[in-house]
Short mmCIF file of C-alpha atoms and ligand atoms in Angstrom, two decimals:
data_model
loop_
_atom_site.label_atom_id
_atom_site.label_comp_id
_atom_site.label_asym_id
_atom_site.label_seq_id
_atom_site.Cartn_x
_atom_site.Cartn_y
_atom_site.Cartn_z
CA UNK A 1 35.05 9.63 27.18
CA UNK A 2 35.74 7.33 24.66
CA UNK A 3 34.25 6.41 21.51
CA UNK A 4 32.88 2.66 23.08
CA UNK A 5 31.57 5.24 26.17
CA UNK A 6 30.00 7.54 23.45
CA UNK A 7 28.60 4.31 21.69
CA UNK A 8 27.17 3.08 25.10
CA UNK A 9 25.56 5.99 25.87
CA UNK A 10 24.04 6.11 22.31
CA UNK A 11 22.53 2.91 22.50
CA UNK A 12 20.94 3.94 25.92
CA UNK A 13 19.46 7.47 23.77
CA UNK A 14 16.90 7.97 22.36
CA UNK A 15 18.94 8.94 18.99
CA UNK A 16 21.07 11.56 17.36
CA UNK A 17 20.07 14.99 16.33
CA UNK A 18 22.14 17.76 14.34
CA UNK A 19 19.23 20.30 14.51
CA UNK A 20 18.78 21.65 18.17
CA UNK A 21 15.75 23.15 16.74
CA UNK A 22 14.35 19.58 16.77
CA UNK A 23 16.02 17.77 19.48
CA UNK A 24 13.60 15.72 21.46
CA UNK A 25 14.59 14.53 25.03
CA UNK A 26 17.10 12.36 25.65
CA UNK A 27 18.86 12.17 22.25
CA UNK A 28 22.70 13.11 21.34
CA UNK A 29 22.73 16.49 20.19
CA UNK A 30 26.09 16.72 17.79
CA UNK A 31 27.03 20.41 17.80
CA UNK A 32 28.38 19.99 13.36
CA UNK A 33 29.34 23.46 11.77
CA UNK A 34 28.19 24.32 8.61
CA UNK A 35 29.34 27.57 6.34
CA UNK A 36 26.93 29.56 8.15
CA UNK A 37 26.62 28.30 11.68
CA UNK A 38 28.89 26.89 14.16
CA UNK A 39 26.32 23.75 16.54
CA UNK A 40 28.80 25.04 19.36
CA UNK A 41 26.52 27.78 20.02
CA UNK A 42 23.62 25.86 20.29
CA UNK A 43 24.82 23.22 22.73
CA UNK A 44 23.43 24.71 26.12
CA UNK A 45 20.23 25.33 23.77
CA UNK A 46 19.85 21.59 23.39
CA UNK A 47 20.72 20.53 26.87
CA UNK A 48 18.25 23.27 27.95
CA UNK A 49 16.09 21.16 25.48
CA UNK A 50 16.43 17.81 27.36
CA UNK A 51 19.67 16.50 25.45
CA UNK A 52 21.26 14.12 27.48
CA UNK A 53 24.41 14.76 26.12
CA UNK A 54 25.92 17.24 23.51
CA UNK A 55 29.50 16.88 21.12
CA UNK A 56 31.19 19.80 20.48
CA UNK A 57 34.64 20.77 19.43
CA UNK A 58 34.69 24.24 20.94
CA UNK A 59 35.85 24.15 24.60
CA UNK A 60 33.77 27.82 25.49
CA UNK A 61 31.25 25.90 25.21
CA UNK A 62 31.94 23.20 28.06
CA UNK A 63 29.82 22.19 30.50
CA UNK A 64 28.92 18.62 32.55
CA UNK A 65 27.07 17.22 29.62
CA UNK A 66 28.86 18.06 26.54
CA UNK A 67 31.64 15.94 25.27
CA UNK A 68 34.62 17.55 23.65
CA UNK A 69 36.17 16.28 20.63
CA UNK A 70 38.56 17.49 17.89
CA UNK A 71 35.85 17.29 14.96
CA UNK A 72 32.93 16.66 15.58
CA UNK A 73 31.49 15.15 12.12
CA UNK A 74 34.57 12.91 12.19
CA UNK A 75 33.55 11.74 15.90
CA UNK A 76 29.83 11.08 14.36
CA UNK A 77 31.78 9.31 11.36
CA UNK A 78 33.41 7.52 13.99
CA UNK A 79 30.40 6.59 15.81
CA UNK A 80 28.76 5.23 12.84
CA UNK A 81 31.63 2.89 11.76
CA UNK A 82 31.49 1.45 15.12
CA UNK A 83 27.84 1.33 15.02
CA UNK A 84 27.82 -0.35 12.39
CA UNK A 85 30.27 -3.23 13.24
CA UNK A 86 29.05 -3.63 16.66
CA UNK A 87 25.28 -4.38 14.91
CA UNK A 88 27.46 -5.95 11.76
CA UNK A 89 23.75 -6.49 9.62
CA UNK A 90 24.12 -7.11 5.89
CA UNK A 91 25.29 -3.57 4.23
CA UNK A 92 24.33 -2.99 0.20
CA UNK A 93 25.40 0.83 -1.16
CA UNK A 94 23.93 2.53 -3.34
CA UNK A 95 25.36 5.16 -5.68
CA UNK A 96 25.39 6.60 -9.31
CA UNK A 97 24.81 9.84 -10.98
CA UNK A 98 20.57 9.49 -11.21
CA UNK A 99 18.00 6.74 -9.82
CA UNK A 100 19.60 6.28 -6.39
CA UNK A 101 17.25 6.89 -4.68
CA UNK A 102 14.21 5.30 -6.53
CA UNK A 103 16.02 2.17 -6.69
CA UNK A 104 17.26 2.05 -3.19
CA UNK A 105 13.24 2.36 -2.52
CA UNK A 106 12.71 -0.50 -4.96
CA UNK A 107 15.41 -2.95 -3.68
CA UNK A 108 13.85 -2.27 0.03
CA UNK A 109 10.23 -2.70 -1.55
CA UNK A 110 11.34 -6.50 -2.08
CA UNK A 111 14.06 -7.73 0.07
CA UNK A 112 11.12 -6.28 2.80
CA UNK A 113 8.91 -8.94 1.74
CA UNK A 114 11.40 -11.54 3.52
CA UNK A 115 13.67 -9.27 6.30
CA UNK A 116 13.80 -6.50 8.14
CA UNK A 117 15.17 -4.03 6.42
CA UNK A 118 15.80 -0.18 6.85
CA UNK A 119 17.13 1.91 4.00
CA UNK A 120 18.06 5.64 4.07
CA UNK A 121 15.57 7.87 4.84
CA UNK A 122 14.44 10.74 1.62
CA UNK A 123 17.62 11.04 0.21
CA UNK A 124 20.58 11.48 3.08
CA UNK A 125 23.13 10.50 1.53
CA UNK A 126 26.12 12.73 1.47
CA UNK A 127 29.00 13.14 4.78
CA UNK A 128 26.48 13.54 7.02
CA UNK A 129 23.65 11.65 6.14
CA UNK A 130 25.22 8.19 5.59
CA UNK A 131 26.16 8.51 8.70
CA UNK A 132 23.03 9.29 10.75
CA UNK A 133 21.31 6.91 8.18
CA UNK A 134 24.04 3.94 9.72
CA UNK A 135 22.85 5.24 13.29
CA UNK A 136 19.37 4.62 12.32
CA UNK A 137 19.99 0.84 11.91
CA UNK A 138 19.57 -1.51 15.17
CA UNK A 139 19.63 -5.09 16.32
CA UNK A 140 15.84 -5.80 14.52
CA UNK A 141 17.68 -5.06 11.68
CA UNK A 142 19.17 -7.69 8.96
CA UNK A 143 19.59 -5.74 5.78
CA UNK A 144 20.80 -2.07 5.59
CA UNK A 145 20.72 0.00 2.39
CA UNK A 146 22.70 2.99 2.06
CA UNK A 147 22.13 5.60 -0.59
CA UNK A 148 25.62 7.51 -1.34
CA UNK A 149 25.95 10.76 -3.03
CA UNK A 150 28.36 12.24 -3.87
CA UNK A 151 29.59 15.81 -5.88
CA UNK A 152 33.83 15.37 -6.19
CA UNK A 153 36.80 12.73 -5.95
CA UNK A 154 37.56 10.54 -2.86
CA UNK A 155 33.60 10.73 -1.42
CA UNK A 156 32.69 7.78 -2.18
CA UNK A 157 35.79 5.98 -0.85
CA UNK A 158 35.30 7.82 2.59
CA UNK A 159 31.44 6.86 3.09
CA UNK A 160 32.35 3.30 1.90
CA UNK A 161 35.35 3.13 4.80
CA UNK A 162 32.07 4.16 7.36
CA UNK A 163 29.66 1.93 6.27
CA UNK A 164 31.84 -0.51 5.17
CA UNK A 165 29.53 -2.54 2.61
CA UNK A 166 28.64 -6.21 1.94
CA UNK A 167 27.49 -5.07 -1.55
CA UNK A 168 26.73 -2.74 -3.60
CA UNK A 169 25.60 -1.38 -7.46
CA UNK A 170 26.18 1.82 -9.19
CA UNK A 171 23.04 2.89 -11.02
CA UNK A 172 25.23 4.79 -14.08
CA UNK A 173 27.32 6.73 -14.99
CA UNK A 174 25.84 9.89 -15.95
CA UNK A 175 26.25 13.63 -16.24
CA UNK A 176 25.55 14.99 -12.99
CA UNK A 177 27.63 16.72 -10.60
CA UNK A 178 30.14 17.53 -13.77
CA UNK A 179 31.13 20.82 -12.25
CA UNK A 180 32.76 18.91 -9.36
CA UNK A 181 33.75 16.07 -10.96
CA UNK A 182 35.10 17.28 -13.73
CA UNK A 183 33.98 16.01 -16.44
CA UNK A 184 31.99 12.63 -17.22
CA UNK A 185 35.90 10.41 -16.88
CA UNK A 186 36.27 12.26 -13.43
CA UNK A 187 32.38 10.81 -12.90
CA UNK A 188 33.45 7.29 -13.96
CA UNK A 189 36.56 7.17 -11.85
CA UNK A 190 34.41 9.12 -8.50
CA UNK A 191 31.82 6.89 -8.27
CA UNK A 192 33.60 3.72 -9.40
CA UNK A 193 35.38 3.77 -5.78
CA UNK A 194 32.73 1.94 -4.58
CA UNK A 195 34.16 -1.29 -6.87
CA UNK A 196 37.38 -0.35 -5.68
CA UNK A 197 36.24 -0.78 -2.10
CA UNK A 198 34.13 -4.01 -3.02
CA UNK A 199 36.80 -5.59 -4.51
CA UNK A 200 39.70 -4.67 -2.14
CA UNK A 201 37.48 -6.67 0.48
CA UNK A 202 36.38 -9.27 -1.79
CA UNK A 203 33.03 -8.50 -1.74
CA UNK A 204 30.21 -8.80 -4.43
CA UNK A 205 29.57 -6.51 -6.76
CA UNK A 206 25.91 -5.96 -8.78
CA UNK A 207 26.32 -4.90 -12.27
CA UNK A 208 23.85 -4.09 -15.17
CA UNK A 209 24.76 -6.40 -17.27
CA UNK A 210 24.27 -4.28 -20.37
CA UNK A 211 26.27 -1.54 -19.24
CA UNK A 212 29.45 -1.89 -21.04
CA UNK A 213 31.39 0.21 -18.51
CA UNK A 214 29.96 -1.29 -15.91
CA UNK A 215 31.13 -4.80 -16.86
CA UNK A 216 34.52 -3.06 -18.00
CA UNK A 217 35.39 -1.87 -14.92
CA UNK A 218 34.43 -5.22 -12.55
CA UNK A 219 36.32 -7.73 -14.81
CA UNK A 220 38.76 -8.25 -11.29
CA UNK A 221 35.27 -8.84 -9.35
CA UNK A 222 33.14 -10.93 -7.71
CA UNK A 223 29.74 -9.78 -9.72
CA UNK A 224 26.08 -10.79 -10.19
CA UNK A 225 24.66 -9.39 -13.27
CA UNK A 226 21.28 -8.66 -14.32
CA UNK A 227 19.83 -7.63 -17.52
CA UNK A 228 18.76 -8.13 -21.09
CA UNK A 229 22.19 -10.05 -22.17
CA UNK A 230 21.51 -13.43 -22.46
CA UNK A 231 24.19 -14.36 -20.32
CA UNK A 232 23.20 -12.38 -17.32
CA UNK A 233 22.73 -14.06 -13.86
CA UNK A 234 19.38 -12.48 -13.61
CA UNK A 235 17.96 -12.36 -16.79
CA UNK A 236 14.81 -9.60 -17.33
CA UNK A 237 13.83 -7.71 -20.59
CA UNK A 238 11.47 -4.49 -21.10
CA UNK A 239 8.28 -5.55 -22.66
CA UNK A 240 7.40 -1.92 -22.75
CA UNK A 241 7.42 1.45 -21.35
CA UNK A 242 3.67 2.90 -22.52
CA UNK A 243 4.38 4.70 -20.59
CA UNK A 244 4.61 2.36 -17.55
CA UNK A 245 7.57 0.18 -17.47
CA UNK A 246 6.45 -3.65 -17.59
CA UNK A 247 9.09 -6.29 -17.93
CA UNK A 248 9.46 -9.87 -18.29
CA UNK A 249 11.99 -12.41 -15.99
CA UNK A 250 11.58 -15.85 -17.30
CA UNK A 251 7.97 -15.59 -19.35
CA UNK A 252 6.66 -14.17 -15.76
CA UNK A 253 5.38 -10.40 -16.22
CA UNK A 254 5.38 -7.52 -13.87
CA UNK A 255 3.88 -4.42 -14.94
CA UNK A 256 5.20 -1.47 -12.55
CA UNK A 257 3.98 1.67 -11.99
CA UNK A 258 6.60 3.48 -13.20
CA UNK A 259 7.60 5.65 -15.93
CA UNK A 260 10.51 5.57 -18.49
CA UNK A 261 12.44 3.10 -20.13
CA UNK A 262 15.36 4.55 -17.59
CA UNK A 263 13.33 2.73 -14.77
CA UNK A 264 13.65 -0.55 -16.34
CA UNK A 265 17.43 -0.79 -14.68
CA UNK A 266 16.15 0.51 -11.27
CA UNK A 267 13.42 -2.45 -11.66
CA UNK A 268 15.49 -4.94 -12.95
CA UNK A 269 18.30 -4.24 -10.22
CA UNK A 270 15.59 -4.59 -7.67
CA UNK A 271 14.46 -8.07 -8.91
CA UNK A 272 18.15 -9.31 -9.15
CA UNK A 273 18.77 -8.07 -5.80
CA UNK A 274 15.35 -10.34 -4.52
CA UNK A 275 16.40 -13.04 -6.75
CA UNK A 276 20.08 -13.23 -5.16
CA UNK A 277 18.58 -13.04 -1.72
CA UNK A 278 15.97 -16.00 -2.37
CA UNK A 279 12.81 -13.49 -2.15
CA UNK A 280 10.06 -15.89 -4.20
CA UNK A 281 8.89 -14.03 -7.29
CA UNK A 282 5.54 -13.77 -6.36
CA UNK A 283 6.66 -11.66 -3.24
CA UNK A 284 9.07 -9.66 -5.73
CA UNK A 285 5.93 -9.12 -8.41
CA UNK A 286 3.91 -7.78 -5.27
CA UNK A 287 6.45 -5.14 -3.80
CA UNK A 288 7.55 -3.90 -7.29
CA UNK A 289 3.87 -3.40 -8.80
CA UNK A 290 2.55 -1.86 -5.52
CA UNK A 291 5.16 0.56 -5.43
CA UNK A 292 4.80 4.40 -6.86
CA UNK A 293 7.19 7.04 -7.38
CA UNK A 294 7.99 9.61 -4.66
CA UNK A 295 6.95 13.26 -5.07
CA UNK A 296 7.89 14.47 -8.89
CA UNK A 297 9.86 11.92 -9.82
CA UNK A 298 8.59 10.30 -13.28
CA UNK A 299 4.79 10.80 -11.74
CA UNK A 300 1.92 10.64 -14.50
CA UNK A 301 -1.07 13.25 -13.98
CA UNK A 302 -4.05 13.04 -15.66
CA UNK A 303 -5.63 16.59 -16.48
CA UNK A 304 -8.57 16.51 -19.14
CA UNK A 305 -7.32 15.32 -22.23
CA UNK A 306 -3.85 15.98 -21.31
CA UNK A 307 -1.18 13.70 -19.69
CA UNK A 308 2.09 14.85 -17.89
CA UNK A 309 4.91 13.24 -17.23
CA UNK A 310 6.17 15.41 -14.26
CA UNK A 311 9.57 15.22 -13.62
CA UNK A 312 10.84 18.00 -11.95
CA UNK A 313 12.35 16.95 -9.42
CA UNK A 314 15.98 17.05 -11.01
CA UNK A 315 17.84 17.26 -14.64
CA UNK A 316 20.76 16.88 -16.01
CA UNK A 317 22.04 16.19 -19.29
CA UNK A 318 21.89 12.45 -19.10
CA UNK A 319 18.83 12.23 -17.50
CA UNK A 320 17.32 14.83 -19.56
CA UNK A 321 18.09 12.55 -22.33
CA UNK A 322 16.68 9.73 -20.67
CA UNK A 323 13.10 11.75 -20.14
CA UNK A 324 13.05 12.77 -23.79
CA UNK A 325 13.52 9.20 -25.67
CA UNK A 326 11.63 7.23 -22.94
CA UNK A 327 8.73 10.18 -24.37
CA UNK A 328 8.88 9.28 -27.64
CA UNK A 329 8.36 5.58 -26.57
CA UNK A 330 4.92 7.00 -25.01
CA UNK A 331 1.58 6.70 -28.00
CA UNK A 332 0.17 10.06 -27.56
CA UNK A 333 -1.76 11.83 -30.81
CA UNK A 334 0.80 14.82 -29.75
CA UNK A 335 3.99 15.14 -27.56
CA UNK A 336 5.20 18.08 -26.45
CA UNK A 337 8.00 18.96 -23.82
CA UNK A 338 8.21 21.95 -21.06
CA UNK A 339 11.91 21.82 -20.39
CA UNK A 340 13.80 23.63 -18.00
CA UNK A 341 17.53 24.83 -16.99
CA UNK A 342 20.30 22.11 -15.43
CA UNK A 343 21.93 23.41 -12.67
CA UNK A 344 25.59 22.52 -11.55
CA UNK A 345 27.39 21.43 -14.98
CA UNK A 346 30.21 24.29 -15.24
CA UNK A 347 32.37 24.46 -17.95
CA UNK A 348 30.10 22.37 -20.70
CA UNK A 349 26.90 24.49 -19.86
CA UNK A 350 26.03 26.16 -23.13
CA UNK A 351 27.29 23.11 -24.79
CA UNK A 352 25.31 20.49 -23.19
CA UNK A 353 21.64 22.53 -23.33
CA UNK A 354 22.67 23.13 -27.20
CA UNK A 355 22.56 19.31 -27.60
CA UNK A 356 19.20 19.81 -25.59
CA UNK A 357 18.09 21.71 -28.03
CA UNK A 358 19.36 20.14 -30.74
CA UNK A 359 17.57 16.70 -29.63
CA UNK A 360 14.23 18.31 -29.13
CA UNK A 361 14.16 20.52 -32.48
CA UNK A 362 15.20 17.06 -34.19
CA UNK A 363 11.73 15.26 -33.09
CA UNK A 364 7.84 15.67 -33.96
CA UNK A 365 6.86 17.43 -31.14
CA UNK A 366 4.19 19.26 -31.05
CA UNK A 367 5.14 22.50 -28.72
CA UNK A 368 8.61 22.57 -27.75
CA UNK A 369 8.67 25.04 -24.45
CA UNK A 370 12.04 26.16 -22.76
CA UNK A 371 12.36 27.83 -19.39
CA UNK A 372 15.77 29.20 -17.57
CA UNK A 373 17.98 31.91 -18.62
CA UNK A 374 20.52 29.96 -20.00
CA UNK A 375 17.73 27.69 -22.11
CA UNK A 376 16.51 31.57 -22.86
CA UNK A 377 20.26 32.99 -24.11
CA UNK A 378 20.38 29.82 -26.76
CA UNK A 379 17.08 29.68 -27.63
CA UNK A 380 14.92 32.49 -27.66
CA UNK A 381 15.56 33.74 -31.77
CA UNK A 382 15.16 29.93 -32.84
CA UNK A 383 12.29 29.22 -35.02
CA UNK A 384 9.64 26.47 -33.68
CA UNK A 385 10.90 26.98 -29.78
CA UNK A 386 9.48 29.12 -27.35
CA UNK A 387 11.65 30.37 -24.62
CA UNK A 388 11.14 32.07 -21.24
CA UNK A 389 13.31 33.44 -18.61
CA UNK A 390 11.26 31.54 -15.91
CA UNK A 391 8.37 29.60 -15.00
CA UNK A 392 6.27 32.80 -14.11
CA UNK A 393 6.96 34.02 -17.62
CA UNK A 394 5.50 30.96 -18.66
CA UNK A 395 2.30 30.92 -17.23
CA UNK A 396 1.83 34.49 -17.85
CA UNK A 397 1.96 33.20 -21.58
CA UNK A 398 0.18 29.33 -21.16
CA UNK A 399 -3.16 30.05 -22.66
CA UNK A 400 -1.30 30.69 -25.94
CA UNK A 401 -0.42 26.54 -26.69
CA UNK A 402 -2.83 23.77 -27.89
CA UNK A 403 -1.94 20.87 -25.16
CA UNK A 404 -5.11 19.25 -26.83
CA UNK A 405 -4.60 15.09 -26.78
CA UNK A 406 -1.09 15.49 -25.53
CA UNK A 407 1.46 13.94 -23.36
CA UNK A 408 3.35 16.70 -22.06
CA UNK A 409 7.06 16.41 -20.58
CA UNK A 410 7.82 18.44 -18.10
CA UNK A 411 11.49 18.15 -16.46
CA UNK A 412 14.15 20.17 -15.41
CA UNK A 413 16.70 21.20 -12.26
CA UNK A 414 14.19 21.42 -8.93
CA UNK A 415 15.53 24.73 -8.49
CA UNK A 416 13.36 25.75 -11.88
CA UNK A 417 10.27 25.13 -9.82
CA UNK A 418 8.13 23.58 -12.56
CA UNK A 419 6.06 21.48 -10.89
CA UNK A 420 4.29 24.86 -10.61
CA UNK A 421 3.28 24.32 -13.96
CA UNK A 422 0.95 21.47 -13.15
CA UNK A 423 -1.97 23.69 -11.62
CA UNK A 424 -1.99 26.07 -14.64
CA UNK A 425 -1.95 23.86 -17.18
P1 LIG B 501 19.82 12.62 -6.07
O1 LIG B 501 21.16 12.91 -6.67
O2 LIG B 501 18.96 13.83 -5.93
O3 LIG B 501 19.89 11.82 -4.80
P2 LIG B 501 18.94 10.14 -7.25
O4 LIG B 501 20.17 9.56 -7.88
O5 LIG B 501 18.57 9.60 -5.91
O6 LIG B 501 19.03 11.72 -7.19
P3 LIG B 501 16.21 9.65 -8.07
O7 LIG B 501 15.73 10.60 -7.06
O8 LIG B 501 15.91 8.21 -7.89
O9 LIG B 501 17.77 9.86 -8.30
O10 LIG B 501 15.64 10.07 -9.51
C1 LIG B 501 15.74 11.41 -9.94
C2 LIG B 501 15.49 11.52 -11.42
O11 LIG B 501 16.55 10.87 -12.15
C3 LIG B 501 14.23 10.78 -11.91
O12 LIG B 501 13.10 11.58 -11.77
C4 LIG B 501 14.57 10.53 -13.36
O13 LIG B 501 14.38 11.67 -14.14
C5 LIG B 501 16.07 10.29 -13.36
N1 LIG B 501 16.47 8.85 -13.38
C6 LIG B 501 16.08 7.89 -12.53
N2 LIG B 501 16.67 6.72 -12.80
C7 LIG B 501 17.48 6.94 -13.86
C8 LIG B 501 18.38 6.12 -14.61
N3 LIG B 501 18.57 4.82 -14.30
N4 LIG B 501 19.06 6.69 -15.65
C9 LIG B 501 18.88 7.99 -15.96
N5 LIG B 501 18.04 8.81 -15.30
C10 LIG B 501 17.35 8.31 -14.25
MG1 LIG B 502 18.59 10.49 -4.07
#
């Protein structure tokens, strides 16, 4: 079989699946191995299921509906790419260290209000998802968007040569992933390869216009800029972030429903990306103000007289920093902040949580709560901090803080679990 067979028969499915668990009839069942499986040994499983065909690159496993193929991620790569230039819609990428996915929701939120558009589902984004997410798109659609992520060197590059993009915007440059990276150059130069792509096929490049690396690094490029420099092609500026974000393009205001100053950029991108695509403001007002955060990212609950910024859906040290100034920016009678552990930074560990520390023991807040053993190791014996090993320790000890008339903070890695916090406070 070839790939333009495996293509044909594809299109006549009724879709891909990876999880034999789930197949439903008639899909492609792709038989990937992971470090603790091998799909092979599900393939007569899946057929057995009502898969109407199943890849796999073990031969044992051969039967009169399996197609066998070196590697079988590389044959779904494959697939994709020619998925993807057989339907050849409009392609914009998506990647950065934090607010990929929120603004990939935002951008679809408005270019919606004018095409059909389909955007990566939750947040499948890495080798395997960009792919499947590529093999969601079909001939109703006219825009793609395509959330990348991405952990080390050279993984970018590789999910731009599949979904070879029309456009695309990096959301920052921040210190996530630093572990695999190394370090917040080897972020720079890992996620930049999506300009590198852009530009080697002349293609257009969005850029925060008040990101000075950003606009350092595209000087060779076709770009569209948006921001608060005056010379920007789209041209917005925060009015505030009280702690919803509400900004201004051209004396017109849109007052979002999300949280942070740090959403300002994943707002403002959206509106540039509308603007550039001839969405009419109104329309672009409408999808941006009627949109909310998913689950636990920047979410506001109301409890009593206490408000919480939940946030726990990830941290890392730049985001972290983010959460903590766009706090401040918050009027509250009290602040206080419920931090936890970020995972996956390595080397710099006890040195970036120290400058946690050192931010949070530096403002007026009110209780200043840590939770993770590494938080614990630094901070426990510090005067005007209270440290616990984990969130259960916590709550054991809640009923000891005054949370009276307070806007709370509560962020850290989604392996800390402390959204659990929300019920007992
Ligand atoms: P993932 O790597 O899990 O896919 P992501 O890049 O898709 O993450 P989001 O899910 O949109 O990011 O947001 C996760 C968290 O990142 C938010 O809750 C917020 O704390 C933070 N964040 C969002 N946007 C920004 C930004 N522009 N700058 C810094 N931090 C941000
Ligand atoms: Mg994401």
């Amino acid at each position: 079989m070839t790939l333009e067979n495996l293509h044909t028969a594809f299109l006549k499915s009724s879709g891909i699946s990876t999880d034999s668990r789930k197949i439903k009839k008639n899909q492609i069942f792709f038989a990937l191995k992971g470090d603790n499986f091998d799909g092979n040994q599900y393939a007569r499983n899946a057929i057995d299921q009502g898969a109407k065909l199943v890849v796999i690159d073990d031969e044992k496993y051969k039967t009169d509906k399996t197609f066998l193929v070196d590697d079988v991620l590389h044959c779904l790569q494959n697939l994709a790419q020619f998925h993807r230039r057989y339907l050849n819609l409009v392609i914009i990428a998506i990647t950065g260290s934090n607010g990929k996915t929120t603004t990939k929701n935002l951008i679809n939120e408005v270019l919606s209000q004018k095409f059909k558009v389909k955007a990566t589902e939750g947040n499948l984004n890495n080798h395997i998802g960009v792919p499947l997410t590529l093999l969601s798109f079909n001939t109703t659609h006219e825009i793609g968007i395509v959330e990348m992520g991405a952990n080390h060197q050279g993984e970018i590059k590789a999910l731009c040569e599949i979904a070879e993009p029309n456009y695309g915007y990096i959301t920052n440059f921040g210190k996530a992933h630093l572990e695999g990276f190394g370090g917040i150059e080897g972020i720079i130069k890992g996620k930049s390869e999506l300009y590198e792509y852009l530009i080697s096929v002349n293609k257009k490049i969005f850029i925060n216009a008040d990101d000075p690396i950003q606009v350092a690094k595209t000087q060779k490029a076709k770009v569209y800029t948006i921001g608060e420099d005056t010379l920007s092609d789209c041209r917005v500026k925060l009015v505030e972030a009280n702690p919803n974000v509400n900004i201004d393009f051209c004396g017109k205001k849109i007052n979002s429903q999300l949280l942070g100053a740090y959403n300002f950029k994943n707002i403002s991108i959206a509106i540039g990306f509308g603007i550039y695509f001839g969405v009419e403001f109104k329309a672009i007002k409408k999808a941006v103000e009627s949109y909310k955060p998913e689950n636990m990212r920047s979410q506001i609950i109301i409890k009593n007289d206490i408000k919480i910024l939940l946030d726990a859906y990830n941290a890392n040290p730049t985001s972290m920093e983010a959460a903590i100034s766009a706090l401040q920016k918050v009027k509250s009678a009290h602040h206080s902040v419920i931090l936890g552990d970020m995972f996956e930074i390595g080397k710099t560990k006890n040195e970036e949580h120290q400058k946690v520390i050192d931010l949070v023991l530096d403002q007026n807040f009110q209780n200043i709560i840590l939770v993770g053993e590494t938080f614990y190791q630094l901070a426990s014996d510090l005067k005007n901090i209270n440290a616990y090993q984990n969130v259960n320790e916590l709550i054991k000890n809640l009923n000891q803080f005054d949370f009276d008339q307070n806007i709370i903070l509560i962020k850290g890695s989604r392996g800390m679990q402390l959204e659990n916090l929300v019920d007992a406070l």
